Short mmCIF file of C-alpha atoms and ligand atoms in Angstrom, two decimals:
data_model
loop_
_atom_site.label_atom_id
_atom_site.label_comp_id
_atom_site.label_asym_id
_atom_site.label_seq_id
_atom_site.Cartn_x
_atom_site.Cartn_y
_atom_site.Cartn_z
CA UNK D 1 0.00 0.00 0.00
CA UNK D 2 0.85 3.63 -0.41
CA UNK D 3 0.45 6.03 2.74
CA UNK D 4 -0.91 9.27 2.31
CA UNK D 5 -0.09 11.46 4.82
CA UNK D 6 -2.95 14.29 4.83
CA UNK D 7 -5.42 16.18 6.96
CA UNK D 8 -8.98 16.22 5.87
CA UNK D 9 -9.25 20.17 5.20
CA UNK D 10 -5.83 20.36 3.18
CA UNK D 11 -6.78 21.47 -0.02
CA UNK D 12 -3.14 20.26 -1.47
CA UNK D 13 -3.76 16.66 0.39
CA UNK D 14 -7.31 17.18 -1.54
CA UNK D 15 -6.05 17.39 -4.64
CA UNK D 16 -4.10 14.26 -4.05
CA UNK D 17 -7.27 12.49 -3.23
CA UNK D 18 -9.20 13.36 -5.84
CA UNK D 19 -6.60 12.65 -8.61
CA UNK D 20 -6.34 9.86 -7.18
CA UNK D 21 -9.73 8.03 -7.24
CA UNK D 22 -9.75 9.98 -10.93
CA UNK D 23 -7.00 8.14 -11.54
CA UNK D 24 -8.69 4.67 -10.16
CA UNK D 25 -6.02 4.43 -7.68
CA UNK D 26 -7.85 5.46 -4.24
CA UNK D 27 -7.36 1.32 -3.11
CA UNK D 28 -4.07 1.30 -3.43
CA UNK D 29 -3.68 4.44 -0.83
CA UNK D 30 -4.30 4.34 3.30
CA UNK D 31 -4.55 7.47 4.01
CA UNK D 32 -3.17 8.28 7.81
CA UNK D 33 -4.05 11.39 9.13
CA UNK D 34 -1.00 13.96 10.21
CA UNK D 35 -0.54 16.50 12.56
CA UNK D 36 1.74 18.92 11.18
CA UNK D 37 2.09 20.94 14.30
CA UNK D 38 3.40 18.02 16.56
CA UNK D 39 6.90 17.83 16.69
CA UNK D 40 7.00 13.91 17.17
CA UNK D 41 5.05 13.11 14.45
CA UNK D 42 6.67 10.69 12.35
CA UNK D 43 5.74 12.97 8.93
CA UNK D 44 8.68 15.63 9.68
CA UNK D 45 10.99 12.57 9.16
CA UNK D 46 9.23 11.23 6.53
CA UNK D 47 8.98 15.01 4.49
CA UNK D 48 11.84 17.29 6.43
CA UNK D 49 9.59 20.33 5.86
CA UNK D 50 6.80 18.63 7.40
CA UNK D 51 4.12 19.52 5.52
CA UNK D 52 1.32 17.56 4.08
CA UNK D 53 0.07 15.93 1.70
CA UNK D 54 3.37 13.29 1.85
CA UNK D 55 3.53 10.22 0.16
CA UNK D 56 4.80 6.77 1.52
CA UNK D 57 6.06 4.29 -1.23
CA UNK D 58 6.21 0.90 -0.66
CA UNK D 59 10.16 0.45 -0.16
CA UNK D 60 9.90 3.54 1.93
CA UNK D 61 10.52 6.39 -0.61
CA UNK D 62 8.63 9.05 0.55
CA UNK D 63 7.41 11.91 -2.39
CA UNK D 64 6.50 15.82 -1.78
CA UNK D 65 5.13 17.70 -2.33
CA UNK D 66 1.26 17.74 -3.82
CA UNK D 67 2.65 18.51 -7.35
CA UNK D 68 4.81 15.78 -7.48
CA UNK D 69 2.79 13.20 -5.73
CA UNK D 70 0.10 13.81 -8.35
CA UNK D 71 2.47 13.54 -11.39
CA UNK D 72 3.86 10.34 -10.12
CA UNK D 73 -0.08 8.75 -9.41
CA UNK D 74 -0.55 9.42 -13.21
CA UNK D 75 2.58 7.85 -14.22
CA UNK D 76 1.35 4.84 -12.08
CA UNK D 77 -2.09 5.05 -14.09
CA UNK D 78 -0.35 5.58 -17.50
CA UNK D 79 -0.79 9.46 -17.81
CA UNK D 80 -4.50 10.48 -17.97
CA UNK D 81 -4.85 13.92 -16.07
CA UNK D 82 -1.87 15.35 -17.61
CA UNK D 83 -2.26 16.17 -21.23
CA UNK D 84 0.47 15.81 -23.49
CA UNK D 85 1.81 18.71 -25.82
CA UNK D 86 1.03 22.07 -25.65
CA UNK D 87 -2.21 21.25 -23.94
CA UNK D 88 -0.47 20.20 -20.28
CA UNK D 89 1.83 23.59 -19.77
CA UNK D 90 -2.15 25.12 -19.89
CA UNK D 91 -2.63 22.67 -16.90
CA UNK D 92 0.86 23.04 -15.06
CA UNK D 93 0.08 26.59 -15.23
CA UNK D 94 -3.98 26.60 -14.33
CA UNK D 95 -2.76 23.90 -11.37
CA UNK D 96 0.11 26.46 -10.65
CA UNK D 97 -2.42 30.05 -10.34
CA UNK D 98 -4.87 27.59 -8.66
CA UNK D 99 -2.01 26.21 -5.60
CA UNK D 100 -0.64 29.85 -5.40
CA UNK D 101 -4.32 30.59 -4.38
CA UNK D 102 -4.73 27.73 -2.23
CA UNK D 103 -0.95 28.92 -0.73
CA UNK D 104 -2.16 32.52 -0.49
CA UNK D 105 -5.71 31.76 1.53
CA UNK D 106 -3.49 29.22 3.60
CA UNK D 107 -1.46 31.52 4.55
CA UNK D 108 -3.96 34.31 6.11
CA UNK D 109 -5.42 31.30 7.99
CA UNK D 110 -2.05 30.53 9.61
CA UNK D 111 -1.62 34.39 10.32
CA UNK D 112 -4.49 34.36 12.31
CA UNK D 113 -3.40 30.29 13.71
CA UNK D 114 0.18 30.91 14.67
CA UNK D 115 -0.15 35.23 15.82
CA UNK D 116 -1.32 36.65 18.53
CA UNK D 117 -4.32 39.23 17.45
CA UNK D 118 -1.99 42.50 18.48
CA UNK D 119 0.79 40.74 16.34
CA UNK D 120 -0.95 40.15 12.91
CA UNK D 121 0.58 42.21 10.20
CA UNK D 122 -2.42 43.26 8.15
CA UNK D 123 -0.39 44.64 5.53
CA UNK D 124 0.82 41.12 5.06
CA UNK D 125 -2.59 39.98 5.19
CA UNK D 126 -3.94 42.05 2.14
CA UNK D 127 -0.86 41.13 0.44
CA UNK D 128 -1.75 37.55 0.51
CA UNK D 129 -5.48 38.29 0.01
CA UNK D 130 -4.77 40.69 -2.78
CA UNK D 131 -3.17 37.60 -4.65
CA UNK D 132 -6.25 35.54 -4.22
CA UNK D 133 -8.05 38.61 -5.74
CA UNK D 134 -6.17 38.53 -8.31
CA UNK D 135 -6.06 34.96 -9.38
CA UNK D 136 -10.08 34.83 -9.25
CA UNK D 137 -10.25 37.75 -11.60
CA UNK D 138 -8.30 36.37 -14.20
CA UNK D 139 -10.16 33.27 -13.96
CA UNK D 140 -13.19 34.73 -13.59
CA UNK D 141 -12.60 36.69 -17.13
CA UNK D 142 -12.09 33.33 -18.81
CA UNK D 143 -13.02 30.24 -16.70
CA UNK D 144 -10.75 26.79 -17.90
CA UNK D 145 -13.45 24.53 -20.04
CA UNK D 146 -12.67 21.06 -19.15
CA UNK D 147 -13.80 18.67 -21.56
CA UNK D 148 -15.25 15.15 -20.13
CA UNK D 149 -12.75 13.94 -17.72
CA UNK D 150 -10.82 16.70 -15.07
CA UNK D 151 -7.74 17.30 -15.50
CA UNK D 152 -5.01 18.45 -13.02
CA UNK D 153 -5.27 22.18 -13.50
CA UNK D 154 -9.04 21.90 -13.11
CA UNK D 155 -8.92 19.43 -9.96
CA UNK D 156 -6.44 22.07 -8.34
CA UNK D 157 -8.80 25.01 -9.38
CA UNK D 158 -11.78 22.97 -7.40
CA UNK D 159 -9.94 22.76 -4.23
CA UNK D 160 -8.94 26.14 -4.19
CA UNK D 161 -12.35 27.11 -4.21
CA UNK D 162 -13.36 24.37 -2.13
CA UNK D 163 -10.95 25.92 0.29
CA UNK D 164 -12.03 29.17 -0.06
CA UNK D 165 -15.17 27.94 0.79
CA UNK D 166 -14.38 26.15 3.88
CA UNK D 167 -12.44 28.63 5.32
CA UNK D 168 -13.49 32.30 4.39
CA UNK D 169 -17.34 31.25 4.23
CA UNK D 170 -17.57 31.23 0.92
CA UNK D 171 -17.47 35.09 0.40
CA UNK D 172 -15.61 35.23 -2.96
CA UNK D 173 -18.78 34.03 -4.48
CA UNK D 174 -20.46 37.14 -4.56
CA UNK D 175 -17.53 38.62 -6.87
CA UNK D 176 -16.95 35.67 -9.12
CA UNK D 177 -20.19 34.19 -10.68
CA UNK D 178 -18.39 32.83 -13.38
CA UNK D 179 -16.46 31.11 -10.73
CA UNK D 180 -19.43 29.49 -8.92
CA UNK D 181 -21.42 28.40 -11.88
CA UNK D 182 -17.81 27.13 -12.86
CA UNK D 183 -17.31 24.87 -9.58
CA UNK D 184 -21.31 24.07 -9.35
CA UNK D 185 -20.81 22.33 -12.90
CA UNK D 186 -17.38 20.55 -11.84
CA UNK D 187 -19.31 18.88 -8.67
CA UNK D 188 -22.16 17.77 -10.91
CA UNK D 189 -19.74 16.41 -13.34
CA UNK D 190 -16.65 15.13 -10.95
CA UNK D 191 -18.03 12.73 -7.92
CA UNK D 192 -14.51 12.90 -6.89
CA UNK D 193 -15.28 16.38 -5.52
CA UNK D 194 -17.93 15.73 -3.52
CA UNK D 195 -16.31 12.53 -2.12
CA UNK D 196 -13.38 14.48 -1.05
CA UNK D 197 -15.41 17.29 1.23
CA UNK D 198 -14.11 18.23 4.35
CA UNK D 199 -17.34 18.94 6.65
CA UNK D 200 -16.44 20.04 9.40
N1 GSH N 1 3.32 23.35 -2.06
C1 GSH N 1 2.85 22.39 -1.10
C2 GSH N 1 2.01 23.07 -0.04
C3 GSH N 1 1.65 22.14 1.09
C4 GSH N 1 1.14 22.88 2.32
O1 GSH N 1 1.28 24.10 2.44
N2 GSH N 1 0.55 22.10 3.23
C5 GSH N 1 0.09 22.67 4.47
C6 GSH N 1 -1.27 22.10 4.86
S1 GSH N 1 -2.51 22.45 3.62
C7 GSH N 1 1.05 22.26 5.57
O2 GSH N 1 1.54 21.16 5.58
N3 GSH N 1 1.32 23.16 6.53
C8 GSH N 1 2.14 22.89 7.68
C9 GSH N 1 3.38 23.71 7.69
O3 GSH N 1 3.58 24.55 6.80
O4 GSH N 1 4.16 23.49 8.60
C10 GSH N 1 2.06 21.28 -1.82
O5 GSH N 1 1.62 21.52 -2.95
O6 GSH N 1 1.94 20.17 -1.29
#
């Protein structure tokens, strides 16, 4: 078996997942949660930087981070979510705008996590938020089509939002309507998605 080691609101450790069971794969993965802020937690040998999602191979071998784990799932499923040709720097670069979104909104969560409220640097804080701004508007002005099957740039774009979602209550959906009816359509079309939901 591999080991995934994730949390269930990661959207990075998301994106694993749901390539993953895209990719037919989800039985050959135990996924075992991680705590990324205990020190003795096995993960921060298993990835030195200690962040999630990590993968386990069999003979040990551990791969990191979510960019990587995901190319390597598709080589084990014979390449279906990256596109070859011109068509998969589209993808690397949607999957790239989509993570740097993800990183951005993770970021202003750990601000408020890690700080003290008389220490938070909200200059800092609009910096990050102004780059998740930014990255919705230019998707919002043309939203990535994605023809029958998802492929990585659009499964990274979901969890973004998903995150956004999960963690800022959903408020970038009054801005970007092109967005939601963009993510609504995904769901419908991508079990995966729903499958994958952090609740809580
Ligand atoms: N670029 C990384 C980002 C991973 C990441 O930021 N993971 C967060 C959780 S969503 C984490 O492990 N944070 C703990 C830490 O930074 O110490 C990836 O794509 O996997």
């Amino acid at each position: 078996m591999l080991v995934l080691r994730s949390s269930p609101a990661s959207p990075f450790g998301r994106k694993v997942k749901m390539a993953a069971l895209e990719l037919g794969l989800m039985e050959r993965i135990e996924i075992v949660a991680a705590d990324t802020n205990d020190p003795s937690e096995p993960l921060r040998r298993q990835n030195p930087l200690g962040k999630i999602p990590t993968l386990v191979l069999e003979d040990g071998t551990t791969l990191f981070d979510s960019r990587v784990i995901v190319e390597y799932l598709d080589h084990l499923a014979g390449g279906k979510i990256f596109p070859a040709g011109e068509a998969r720097f589209a993808q690397l670069r949607l999957q790239a705008l989509a993570d740097g979104i993800a990183d951005a909104a993770l970021l202003q969560v750990y601000e408020g996590r890690f700080r003290p409220e008389e220490g938070r640097n909200a200059t800092w804080l609009a910096h990050q938020a102004g780059k998740v701004t930014r990255g919705l508007e230019a998707l919002e002005a043309a939203p990535p089509a994605f023809p029958d099957r998802p492929r990585i740039g659009e499964i990274a774009l979901a969890c973004a939002l998903g995150y956004l979602d999960l963690r800022f209550e959903g408020k970038w959906r009054a801005d970007f309507p092109k967005l939601v009816a963009w993510l609504d359509d995904f769901a419908a079309r991508v079990p995966a998605f729903e499958a994958t939901r952090f609740k809580g």
